[in-house]
Amino acid sequence: MNSLRYVLLVNSLLVVVSMGYYLLLRHETFFRTNRIVLWLGMVAALSLPMLELPDWRPQPVRTVMQRTAQVIIPKVLPPSFSPRPDVIITFPNGRAFLAFSEQPVSLTWSWQLGLLVMYALGVLFLLARFGIRLLSLGLLIRRSAQENYESFTLICTHRIVSPFSFFNWVVINPEQHSPNELEQVLRHERVHVLAVHSLDMIGAELICILFWFNPAAYLFRYLIHQALEFSADEAVLAEGVDEKAYQYSLLSVGLLANDAGFMNQFSGPSLRQRIAMINRERSGSRAWGRYVFWFLLMGTMAVACRRKLGTMDEKPPVNALAAISPTRALVVALEDKNTWHKQTALYNSKTGTKIIEADPVIVQLKGNKFVIADDYRYSVGIHINGGPVPVEALEKLSPEFVDELFVMQQWEDMAGTDLGAKPFQVLIQTSSNVVPFNGVRKHFFTLLQAAAISKHPLGDSYSFSMNQLLEATFFHNKDALVERTKNEHLKVYDEYKKDVEIFINDIPAKPADVETVHVREVARLHTKERPYTEWFHTDNAVSRFELHILTTPKRAKRDTSYYVFSPFYTGDF
């Protein structure tokens, strides 16, 4: 998913988690539960934006199919094929899409990229500072006197003022505490060590680093610290320590407290709340209702994120076109039904002329006349300047006077589909004056001209095993580019001989070389029709087709049990 969108969504959920806990649960005395609840909320904030449930609407299915094709196709096609062949995915309803539809991405500066760079610089700076602090702590521990106890290692040093613990180390300055006070400090820090509270503090610190611009991250760290201190205080008092003496120790040590960041302090910034919590009445069973409400809040977050992500990869159902002409009014009306979409288009926008290309190309140009492709002549409705016209009216139009052109297609498998309507609608807005040709308009009308020659002007690819090739030659399927001769060899169709680039076992070859290949020697045959931009009206025109034949010569002499039976083969098995 989009990185900037993920960061923004996580930070929004972090606000919900921190503020929800602060308002609902911070006064409850179920301290261990509070610790778990806070981290469950954080896990939810980090993971829910990535929650994607199966979505069977057309656009997500198309995206999944394209990604699958992009993994499989390079493993099937021969190395001499271009890295991104123009392979077509055809849906059951007849719609077709390029498997590799994305365009080359060029890195251009934008405000979104600027925000991401600023965010990354902040994270790197804070990570470096965090690393320096860890290194300084390690040097402090290494250079100080150490004394091993059963539950922890005591570090005695005069370089600190306030005591703290970090994993298995308890660091104190014995000169700052009386014997009774020192005993209570060690009891308190031993609780932190045994419960591994340092993991919580490091985790909270990393949250602040990752989301350094979000005040809710610092609130989360404060609440975690507070819950850990409350829990340690409760554990110490449960051991029989005098409550008043312990509170006096908190006050005494609290005057020495400094910012320990990711370390557990005996007395920290939440001193007043800790003393208040010690004297607070314990929470009763009714308090669990607040926790139930908390988990309902988390469930609401999950549903909200799922709804957001369900449409994240789709374009919002908002018309980008203003209905400033009769033709555009028809386009907007069709799109508002949510069952129609622009299949092919030439239109004007604030940033210039825009086009949409897709197979099949319904509208074609023969010479300077518009026509409808023969296969779709009876499945297309035509409107010029908002009014319905017969198909013959297209021939009277000239490209120079066409302002905008839309081919709208209706999804056949969606709820609300109008079964009585023709699946394609051609909507054309004309101009009373000649519309100047720019590069985009020239590109679009060149596509329509190429479509009059080729059924796949955007390119197409096919792959055949031996048996599939036998069937293709039996039915004279010209997608294979070859036919079968009477002596069971291959031959390039005469109409393609002058416009095909041939490779046999990845070695360039000529049409005559193809006739030396026996049909049973074919391990795999690949064909490709290049996009019209490569072969139609270009200065450095290349062949329109590619033919790749991979052979296994010895296979023609093998036992017939080697082959899968095909009723279309008329040979000797």
Coordinates of C-alpha atoms in Angstrom, one line a residue:
M1 CA 0.0 0.0 0.0
N2 CA 1.0 3.7 -0.3
S3 CA 3.7 4.5 2.3
L4 CA 2.5 8.0 3.0
R5 CA -1.1 6.7 3.4
Y6 CA 0.0 3.9 5.8
V7 CA 2.0 6.4 8.0
L8 CA -1.0 8.8 8.2
L9 CA -3.4 5.9 9.0
V10 CA -1.2 4.4 11.7
N11 CA -0.7 7.8 13.4
S12 CA -4.5 8.4 13.4
L13 CA -5.0 5.0 15.0
L14 CA -2.2 5.8 17.5
V15 CA -4.2 8.8 18.6
V16 CA -7.3 6.7 19.1
V17 CA -5.3 4.1 21.1
S18 CA -3.5 6.6 23.4
M19 CA -6.5 8.9 24.0
G20 CA -8.9 6.0 24.4
Y21 CA -6.7 4.5 27.1
Y22 CA -6.1 7.9 28.8
L23 CA -9.8 8.7 29.0
L24 CA -11.0 5.2 29.9
L25 CA -8.5 3.1 31.7
R26 CA -5.6 5.1 33.2
H27 CA -7.2 5.3 36.7
E28 CA -7.9 1.5 36.9
T29 CA -5.7 -0.5 39.2
F30 CA -5.5 -3.6 37.1
F31 CA -1.9 -2.7 36.2
R32 CA -0.8 -5.9 34.5
T33 CA -3.9 -5.8 32.4
N34 CA -3.3 -2.2 31.5
R35 CA 0.1 -3.1 30.2
I36 CA -1.3 -5.8 28.0
V37 CA -4.1 -3.5 26.8
L38 CA -1.7 -0.7 25.8
W39 CA 0.4 -3.1 23.7
L40 CA -2.6 -4.7 22.1
G41 CA -3.8 -1.3 21.0
M42 CA -0.3 -0.5 19.6
V43 CA -0.3 -3.8 17.6
A44 CA -3.7 -3.0 16.3
A45 CA -2.6 0.5 15.2
L46 CA 0.4 -1.0 13.3
S47 CA -1.4 -4.0 11.8
L48 CA -4.9 -2.8 11.0
P49 CA -3.8 -0.5 8.1
M50 CA -2.3 -3.6 6.4
L51 CA -5.5 -5.7 6.9
E52 CA -6.7 -6.6 3.4
L53 CA -9.6 -9.0 3.2
P54 CA -10.5 -10.7 -0.1
D55 CA -12.2 -8.3 -2.5
W56 CA -13.8 -9.8 -5.6
R57 CA -14.8 -6.6 -7.3
P58 CA -13.4 -6.1 -10.9
Q59 CA -10.5 -3.8 -10.2
P60 CA -8.9 -5.8 -7.3
V61 CA -9.3 -9.1 -9.3
R62 CA -7.6 -7.4 -12.2
T63 CA -4.8 -6.3 -10.0
V64 CA -4.3 -9.8 -8.6
M65 CA -4.3 -11.4 -12.0
Q66 CA -1.8 -8.9 -13.3
R67 CA 0.6 -9.5 -10.4
T68 CA 0.3 -13.3 -10.9
A69 CA 1.0 -13.0 -14.6
Q70 CA 4.0 -10.8 -13.9
V71 CA 5.5 -13.7 -11.8
I72 CA 4.6 -16.6 -14.1
I73 CA 5.2 -15.1 -17.6
P74 CA 9.0 -14.5 -17.2
K75 CA 9.5 -18.1 -16.2
V76 CA 7.6 -19.4 -19.2
L77 CA 8.8 -17.2 -22.0
P78 CA 12.3 -17.6 -23.6
P79 CA 15.2 -15.3 -22.6
S80 CA 15.2 -13.6 -26.0
F81 CA 11.7 -12.1 -25.2
S82 CA 11.8 -8.6 -24.0
P83 CA 11.6 -8.3 -20.2
R84 CA 8.1 -7.0 -20.3
P85 CA 6.1 -8.8 -23.1
D86 CA 2.7 -7.4 -24.0
V87 CA 0.7 -10.4 -22.7
I88 CA -3.1 -9.9 -22.6
I89 CA -5.3 -11.2 -19.7
T90 CA -8.9 -11.8 -21.0
F91 CA -11.8 -11.9 -18.5
P92 CA -14.8 -14.3 -19.0
N93 CA -16.9 -11.3 -20.0
G94 CA -14.6 -10.5 -22.9
R95 CA -12.7 -7.6 -21.3
A96 CA -8.9 -7.7 -21.8
F97 CA -6.1 -6.1 -20.0
L98 CA -2.3 -5.9 -20.4
A99 CA -0.5 -8.1 -17.9
F100 CA 2.2 -5.5 -17.6
S101 CA 0.2 -2.3 -17.5
E102 CA 2.4 -0.1 -15.4
Q103 CA 4.4 2.6 -17.1
P104 CA 8.1 3.3 -16.4
V105 CA 8.3 5.3 -13.2
S106 CA 10.4 8.4 -13.1
L107 CA 11.2 9.9 -9.7
T108 CA 9.8 13.4 -9.6
W109 CA 9.7 15.8 -6.7
S110 CA 6.3 16.3 -5.0
W111 CA 5.0 17.5 -1.7
Q112 CA 4.3 13.8 -0.8
L113 CA 7.9 12.8 -1.5
G114 CA 9.1 15.9 0.5
L115 CA 7.1 14.8 3.5
L116 CA 8.4 11.2 3.3
V117 CA 12.0 12.5 3.1
M118 CA 11.5 14.8 6.1
Y119 CA 9.9 11.9 8.0
A120 CA 12.8 9.6 7.1
L121 CA 15.4 12.2 8.2
G122 CA 13.7 12.6 11.5
V123 CA 13.7 8.8 12.1
L124 CA 17.3 8.5 11.2
F125 CA 18.3 11.3 13.5
L126 CA 16.4 9.9 16.4
L127 CA 17.7 6.4 15.7
A128 CA 21.3 7.7 15.8
R129 CA 20.6 9.5 19.1
F130 CA 19.1 6.3 20.5
G131 CA 22.1 4.3 19.4
I132 CA 24.5 6.8 21.1
R133 CA 22.5 6.6 24.3
L134 CA 22.7 2.8 24.3
L135 CA 26.4 3.0 23.7
S136 CA 26.9 5.5 26.5
L137 CA 24.9 3.2 28.9
G138 CA 27.0 0.2 27.8
L139 CA 30.2 2.1 28.6
L140 CA 28.8 3.3 31.9
I141 CA 28.0 -0.3 33.0
R142 CA 31.4 -1.6 31.7
R143 CA 33.4 1.0 33.6
S144 CA 31.5 0.7 36.9
A145 CA 31.9 -1.7 39.8
Q146 CA 29.6 -4.7 39.5
E147 CA 28.1 -7.0 42.1
N148 CA 26.1 -10.1 41.2
Y149 CA 22.8 -10.9 43.0
E150 CA 20.4 -13.8 42.4
S151 CA 18.0 -11.7 40.3
F152 CA 20.1 -8.9 38.9
T153 CA 23.6 -7.4 38.6
L154 CA 24.1 -4.3 40.8
I155 CA 26.1 -1.5 39.1
C156 CA 27.5 1.1 41.6
T157 CA 28.7 4.4 40.2
H158 CA 29.0 8.0 41.2
R159 CA 28.3 9.2 37.7
I160 CA 24.5 9.0 38.1
V161 CA 22.0 10.7 40.5
S162 CA 18.8 8.8 40.3
P163 CA 18.7 5.0 40.3
F164 CA 17.4 3.0 37.3
S165 CA 17.3 -0.5 35.9
F166 CA 18.0 -1.8 32.3
F167 CA 17.3 -5.4 31.6
N168 CA 19.4 -7.4 34.2
W169 CA 21.4 -4.3 35.5
V170 CA 20.3 -2.1 38.4
V171 CA 22.4 1.1 38.4
I172 CA 22.6 3.2 41.6
N173 CA 24.7 5.7 43.4
P174 CA 25.0 4.4 46.9
E175 CA 26.2 7.8 48.2
Q176 CA 22.8 9.3 47.5
H177 CA 20.7 6.9 49.6
S178 CA 20.2 5.8 53.2
P179 CA 20.3 2.0 54.0
N180 CA 16.5 1.7 54.3
E181 CA 15.9 3.8 51.2
L182 CA 18.5 1.7 49.3
E183 CA 16.6 -1.5 50.2
Q184 CA 13.3 -0.2 48.9
V185 CA 15.0 1.0 45.7
L186 CA 16.5 -2.4 45.1
R187 CA 13.1 -4.1 45.7
H188 CA 11.5 -1.8 43.2
E189 CA 14.1 -2.3 40.5
R190 CA 14.1 -6.0 41.1
V191 CA 10.5 -6.1 40.0
H192 CA 11.3 -4.3 36.8
V193 CA 14.1 -6.8 36.1
L194 CA 12.0 -9.9 36.7
A195 CA 9.1 -8.6 34.6
V196 CA 11.5 -7.5 31.8
H197 CA 10.0 -4.0 31.8
S198 CA 13.0 -2.8 29.8
L199 CA 11.5 -4.4 26.7
D200 CA 8.4 -2.2 27.1
M201 CA 10.5 0.9 27.5
I202 CA 12.6 0.2 24.4
G203 CA 9.5 -0.6 22.4
A204 CA 7.8 2.7 23.5
E205 CA 11.0 4.6 22.6
L206 CA 11.0 3.0 19.2
I207 CA 7.4 4.1 18.7
C208 CA 8.4 7.6 19.5
I209 CA 11.2 7.4 17.0
L210 CA 9.0 6.0 14.2
F211 CA 6.3 8.5 14.9
W212 CA 8.3 11.4 16.2
F213 CA 5.9 14.0 14.8
N214 CA 2.9 12.6 16.6
P215 CA 2.2 13.8 20.2
A216 CA 0.2 10.6 20.7
A217 CA 3.4 8.6 20.5
Y218 CA 4.9 10.4 23.5
L219 CA 1.6 10.0 25.3
F220 CA 1.8 6.3 24.7
R221 CA 5.3 6.1 26.1
Y222 CA 4.2 8.1 29.1
L223 CA 1.3 5.8 29.7
I224 CA 3.5 2.7 29.4
H225 CA 6.0 4.1 31.8
Q226 CA 3.2 5.0 34.2
A227 CA 1.7 1.5 34.0
L228 CA 5.1 -0.2 34.7
E229 CA 5.8 2.0 37.7
F230 CA 2.3 1.4 39.1
S231 CA 2.8 -2.3 38.7
A232 CA 6.2 -2.3 40.4
D233 CA 4.9 -0.2 43.3
E234 CA 2.1 -2.6 43.8
A235 CA 4.5 -5.6 43.8
V236 CA 6.8 -3.9 46.4
L237 CA 4.0 -3.1 48.7
A238 CA 2.7 -6.6 48.4
E239 CA 6.0 -7.8 49.9
G240 CA 5.1 -6.1 53.2
V241 CA 7.0 -2.8 52.8
D242 CA 5.6 0.0 55.0
E243 CA 3.4 2.1 52.7
K244 CA 4.2 5.5 54.2
A245 CA 7.9 4.8 54.4
Y246 CA 7.8 3.8 50.7
Q247 CA 6.1 7.0 49.7
Y248 CA 8.6 9.1 51.6
S249 CA 11.3 7.2 49.7
L250 CA 9.6 8.1 46.4
L251 CA 9.5 11.8 47.4
S252 CA 13.2 11.7 48.5
V253 CA 14.5 10.0 45.4
G254 CA 12.1 12.0 43.2
L255 CA 14.0 15.2 43.9
L256 CA 17.0 13.5 42.3
A257 CA 15.2 12.2 39.2
N258 CA 16.4 13.0 35.7
D259 CA 15.2 12.0 32.3
A260 CA 16.2 8.4 31.9
G261 CA 14.3 7.9 28.6
F262 CA 14.1 4.2 27.9
M263 CA 15.3 3.1 31.4
N264 CA 13.1 2.2 34.4
Q265 CA 13.6 4.7 37.2
F266 CA 12.7 4.2 40.8
S267 CA 11.1 7.7 40.8
G268 CA 10.2 9.2 37.5
P269 CA 8.1 11.9 35.9
S270 CA 4.8 10.3 37.1
L271 CA 5.7 10.7 40.8
R272 CA 2.5 12.5 41.8
Q273 CA 0.3 10.0 40.1
R274 CA 2.2 7.1 41.6
I275 CA 1.6 8.3 45.1
A276 CA -2.1 9.0 44.3
M277 CA -2.4 5.5 42.9
I278 CA -0.9 3.9 46.0
N279 CA -3.6 5.5 48.1
R280 CA -6.4 4.9 45.5
E281 CA -9.1 2.4 46.2
R282 CA -8.7 -0.8 44.2
S283 CA -10.8 -1.1 41.1
G284 CA -13.9 -3.4 41.4
S285 CA -15.5 -5.8 39.0
R286 CA -17.6 -3.0 37.4
A287 CA -14.4 -1.6 36.0
W288 CA -14.2 -4.5 33.5
G289 CA -17.0 -2.8 31.6
R290 CA -14.5 -0.1 30.6
Y291 CA -12.2 -2.8 29.2
V292 CA -15.1 -4.3 27.2
F293 CA -15.8 -0.8 25.8
W294 CA -12.1 -0.6 24.9
F295 CA -12.1 -3.8 22.9
L296 CA -15.3 -2.6 21.1
L297 CA -13.3 0.5 20.2
M298 CA -10.6 -1.7 18.7
G299 CA -13.2 -3.7 16.8
T300 CA -14.6 -0.4 15.4
M301 CA -11.1 0.5 14.3
A302 CA -10.7 -2.8 12.5
V303 CA -14.0 -2.4 10.6
A304 CA -13.1 1.2 9.6
C305 CA -9.7 0.2 8.3
R306 CA -11.1 -2.7 6.4
R307 CA -13.7 -0.4 4.7
K308 CA -10.9 2.0 3.8
L309 CA -8.6 -0.6 2.4
G310 CA -11.4 -2.3 0.5
T311 CA -11.4 0.7 -1.8
M312 CA -7.8 1.8 -1.5
D313 CA -6.7 0.3 -4.8
E314 CA -9.8 1.6 -6.6
K315 CA -10.4 5.0 -8.0
P316 CA -13.0 6.8 -5.9
P317 CA -16.5 6.9 -7.5
V318 CA -16.1 10.6 -8.2
N319 CA -16.4 11.8 -11.7
A320 CA -13.3 13.6 -12.8
L321 CA -15.1 15.1 -15.7
A322 CA -17.3 18.2 -15.5
A323 CA -20.5 17.8 -17.5
I324 CA -19.8 20.8 -19.8
S325 CA -21.1 19.2 -23.0
P326 CA -23.9 16.8 -23.9
T327 CA -21.4 14.1 -24.5
R328 CA -19.8 14.5 -21.1
A329 CA -23.3 14.6 -19.5
L330 CA -23.9 11.1 -20.9
V331 CA -20.5 9.9 -19.6
V332 CA -21.2 11.2 -16.1
A333 CA -24.6 9.7 -16.1
L334 CA -23.3 6.3 -17.1
E335 CA -20.5 6.4 -14.6
D336 CA -22.9 7.3 -11.8
K337 CA -24.6 3.9 -12.4
N338 CA -21.3 2.3 -11.2
T339 CA -21.6 -0.4 -13.9
W340 CA -20.0 1.6 -16.7
H341 CA -16.4 2.8 -17.1
K342 CA -14.3 4.5 -19.7
Q343 CA -12.7 1.8 -21.8
T344 CA -11.1 4.0 -24.4
A345 CA -11.1 7.8 -24.4
L346 CA -9.7 11.1 -25.8
Y347 CA -10.6 14.1 -23.7
N348 CA -9.4 17.4 -22.4
S349 CA -8.4 18.2 -18.8
K350 CA -6.9 21.1 -16.9
T351 CA -3.4 19.7 -17.5
G352 CA -3.9 19.0 -21.2
T353 CA -5.2 16.3 -23.5
K354 CA -5.6 12.8 -22.0
I355 CA -6.2 9.4 -23.5
I356 CA -7.2 6.0 -22.2
E357 CA -6.1 2.9 -24.2
A358 CA -7.4 -0.6 -23.9
D359 CA -8.2 -3.7 -25.9
P360 CA -10.4 -4.2 -27.8
V361 CA -10.2 -1.0 -29.8
I362 CA -13.9 -0.6 -30.9
V363 CA -13.6 2.6 -32.9
Q364 CA -11.2 2.4 -35.8
L365 CA -9.9 4.7 -38.6
K366 CA -9.8 3.4 -42.1
G367 CA -8.2 6.2 -44.2
N368 CA -9.8 9.2 -42.7
K369 CA -13.2 7.6 -41.9
F370 CA -14.4 6.3 -38.5
V371 CA -15.7 2.7 -38.5
I372 CA -16.7 0.2 -35.8
A373 CA -14.8 -3.0 -35.6
D374 CA -16.6 -5.8 -37.4
D375 CA -16.8 -8.0 -34.3
Y376 CA -18.6 -5.3 -32.3
R377 CA -20.7 -3.6 -35.0
Y378 CA -24.0 -4.9 -33.5
S379 CA -23.0 -4.5 -29.8
V380 CA -22.3 -0.7 -29.9
G381 CA -24.6 2.3 -29.3
I382 CA -23.4 5.6 -30.9
H383 CA -24.1 9.1 -29.7
I384 CA -22.8 12.2 -31.4
N385 CA -23.1 15.5 -29.4
G386 CA -25.5 13.7 -27.0
G387 CA -27.9 12.3 -29.5
P388 CA -28.2 8.7 -30.8
V389 CA -27.1 8.1 -34.4
P390 CA -26.8 5.1 -36.7
V391 CA -23.4 3.6 -37.2
E392 CA -23.2 5.0 -40.8
A393 CA -23.0 8.5 -39.3
L394 CA -19.5 7.8 -38.1
E395 CA -18.2 7.8 -41.7
K396 CA -19.2 11.4 -42.1
L397 CA -17.0 12.5 -39.2
S398 CA -13.4 13.7 -39.7
P399 CA -10.8 13.4 -36.9
E400 CA -9.9 17.1 -37.3
F401 CA -13.4 18.0 -36.0
V402 CA -13.6 15.5 -33.1
D403 CA -13.1 17.3 -29.8
E404 CA -13.6 14.4 -27.4
L405 CA -14.3 10.7 -27.8
F406 CA -15.4 8.1 -25.2
V407 CA -15.9 4.4 -25.5
M408 CA -17.9 3.3 -22.4
Q409 CA -18.1 -0.4 -21.5
Q410 CA -20.6 -2.0 -19.1
W411 CA -19.6 -4.7 -16.6
E412 CA -21.7 -7.7 -17.4
D413 CA -21.2 -9.4 -14.0
M414 CA -22.2 -6.6 -11.6
A415 CA -25.4 -6.0 -9.7
G416 CA -27.5 -3.3 -11.4
T417 CA -26.2 -4.1 -14.9
D418 CA -28.7 -3.1 -17.6
L419 CA -29.1 -6.3 -19.6
G420 CA -31.1 -4.6 -22.2
A421 CA -28.4 -2.1 -23.1
K422 CA -25.6 -2.7 -25.6
P423 CA -22.3 -3.4 -23.8
F424 CA -20.5 -0.6 -25.5
Q425 CA -21.4 3.0 -26.0
V426 CA -19.4 5.3 -28.3
L427 CA -19.9 9.0 -27.3
I428 CA -18.4 11.7 -29.5
Q429 CA -18.4 15.5 -29.1
T430 CA -17.6 17.4 -32.2
S431 CA -16.3 20.9 -32.7
S432 CA -17.4 23.5 -35.3
N433 CA -13.7 24.4 -35.8
V434 CA -10.7 22.3 -36.6
V435 CA -9.2 21.0 -33.4
P436 CA -5.4 21.5 -33.5
F437 CA -3.4 18.2 -33.4
N438 CA -0.9 17.8 -30.6
G439 CA 1.2 14.8 -29.8
V440 CA -1.4 13.1 -27.7
R441 CA -4.2 13.5 -30.3
K442 CA -1.8 12.2 -33.0
H443 CA -0.9 9.2 -30.8
F444 CA -4.6 8.4 -30.2
F445 CA -5.7 8.5 -33.8
T446 CA -2.7 6.5 -34.8
L447 CA -4.0 3.8 -32.4
L448 CA -7.3 3.9 -34.2
Q449 CA -5.6 3.5 -37.6
A450 CA -3.5 0.6 -36.3
A451 CA -6.6 -1.1 -35.0
A452 CA -8.0 -1.2 -38.5
I453 CA -5.0 -3.4 -39.4
S454 CA -4.5 -5.4 -36.2
K455 CA -7.0 -6.9 -33.7
H456 CA -4.4 -6.3 -31.0
P457 CA -2.7 -2.9 -31.7
L458 CA -1.6 -2.7 -28.1
G459 CA 0.3 -6.0 -28.5
D460 CA -0.4 -9.6 -27.7
S461 CA 1.4 -12.8 -26.8
Y462 CA 0.6 -16.5 -27.1
S463 CA 2.4 -19.7 -26.0
F464 CA 1.8 -23.2 -27.4
S465 CA 2.9 -26.7 -26.3
M466 CA 3.2 -29.4 -29.0
N467 CA -0.4 -30.6 -28.6
Q468 CA -1.7 -27.0 -28.4
L469 CA 0.2 -26.3 -31.6
L470 CA -1.4 -29.3 -33.2
E471 CA -4.8 -28.0 -32.4
A472 CA -4.0 -24.5 -33.5
T473 CA -2.8 -25.7 -36.9
F474 CA -5.8 -28.0 -37.3
F475 CA -8.2 -25.1 -36.8
H476 CA -5.9 -22.7 -38.7
N477 CA -5.5 -20.4 -35.7
K478 CA -3.3 -17.7 -37.1
D479 CA -2.2 -16.6 -33.6
A480 CA 0.4 -19.3 -33.9
L481 CA 1.8 -17.6 -37.0
V482 CA 2.6 -21.0 -38.6
E483 CA 0.6 -23.7 -40.4
R484 CA 1.3 -27.4 -40.8
T485 CA 2.4 -28.8 -44.1
K486 CA 1.4 -32.2 -45.6
N487 CA 4.7 -33.7 -44.5
E488 CA 4.1 -32.5 -40.8
H489 CA 6.5 -29.7 -40.8
L490 CA 5.9 -26.0 -40.0
K491 CA 5.5 -23.1 -42.4
V492 CA 5.1 -19.4 -41.6
Y493 CA 1.8 -18.1 -43.1
D494 CA 2.6 -16.2 -46.4
E495 CA 1.0 -13.0 -45.1
Y496 CA 3.4 -12.9 -42.1
K497 CA 6.7 -13.8 -43.8
K498 CA 7.8 -10.3 -44.5
D499 CA 6.8 -9.0 -41.1
V500 CA 8.0 -11.5 -38.6
E501 CA 11.3 -11.8 -36.6
I502 CA 12.1 -15.5 -36.1
F503 CA 14.2 -17.3 -33.4
I504 CA 14.7 -21.1 -33.3
N505 CA 16.3 -22.1 -30.1
D506 CA 17.1 -18.5 -29.4
I507 CA 19.1 -18.2 -32.7
P508 CA 17.9 -15.8 -35.4
A509 CA 16.3 -17.6 -38.3
K510 CA 14.5 -17.1 -41.6
P511 CA 11.0 -18.3 -42.7
A512 CA 12.7 -21.1 -44.8
D513 CA 14.4 -22.4 -41.6
V514 CA 11.0 -22.9 -40.0
E515 CA 10.1 -25.4 -42.7
T516 CA 12.8 -27.7 -41.5
V517 CA 11.1 -28.1 -38.1
H518 CA 8.9 -31.2 -37.7
V519 CA 5.8 -30.5 -35.6
R520 CA 6.7 -33.3 -33.2
E521 CA 10.0 -31.6 -32.5
V522 CA 8.4 -28.5 -31.0
A523 CA 8.8 -28.3 -27.3
R524 CA 7.3 -24.8 -27.1
L525 CA 6.2 -22.2 -29.6
H526 CA 5.8 -18.5 -28.5
T527 CA 4.4 -15.7 -30.6
K528 CA 4.2 -12.0 -30.0
E529 CA 2.6 -9.1 -31.8
R530 CA 4.4 -6.0 -30.8
P531 CA 2.6 -2.7 -29.9
Y532 CA 1.6 -0.5 -32.7
T533 CA 4.0 2.2 -31.5
E534 CA 6.9 0.0 -32.6
W535 CA 5.8 -0.9 -36.1
F536 CA 3.1 1.5 -37.3
H537 CA 4.3 4.7 -39.0
T538 CA 7.7 4.8 -37.2
D539 CA 11.0 5.9 -38.6
N540 CA 12.8 2.8 -37.3
A541 CA 10.0 0.3 -37.8
V542 CA 10.6 -3.2 -36.6
S543 CA 8.8 -6.4 -37.5
R544 CA 5.2 -6.5 -36.3
F545 CA 5.5 -10.1 -35.1
E546 CA 8.0 -12.3 -33.2
L547 CA 8.1 -16.1 -33.5
H548 CA 10.1 -18.2 -31.0
I549 CA 10.4 -22.0 -31.5
L550 CA 12.1 -24.2 -28.9
T551 CA 12.8 -27.7 -30.2
T552 CA 13.6 -31.1 -28.9
P553 CA 15.0 -32.8 -32.0
K554 CA 15.2 -36.4 -30.7
R555 CA 11.6 -36.4 -29.6
A556 CA 10.3 -37.0 -33.2
K557 CA 11.8 -40.5 -33.1
R558 CA 10.5 -41.5 -29.7
D559 CA 7.8 -44.1 -28.9
T560 CA 4.2 -42.7 -29.4
S561 CA 3.4 -43.4 -25.7
Y562 CA 5.6 -40.4 -24.9
Y563 CA 2.9 -38.1 -26.3
V564 CA -0.5 -37.0 -24.8
F565 CA -3.2 -38.1 -27.2
S566 CA -4.7 -35.3 -29.4
P567 CA -7.6 -35.9 -31.8
F568 CA -6.3 -33.1 -33.9
Y569 CA -3.0 -34.8 -34.8
T570 CA -3.1 -36.7 -38.1
G571 CA 0.4 -38.2 -37.9
D572 CA 1.6 -41.7 -37.1
F573 CA 0.4 -42.3 -33.5

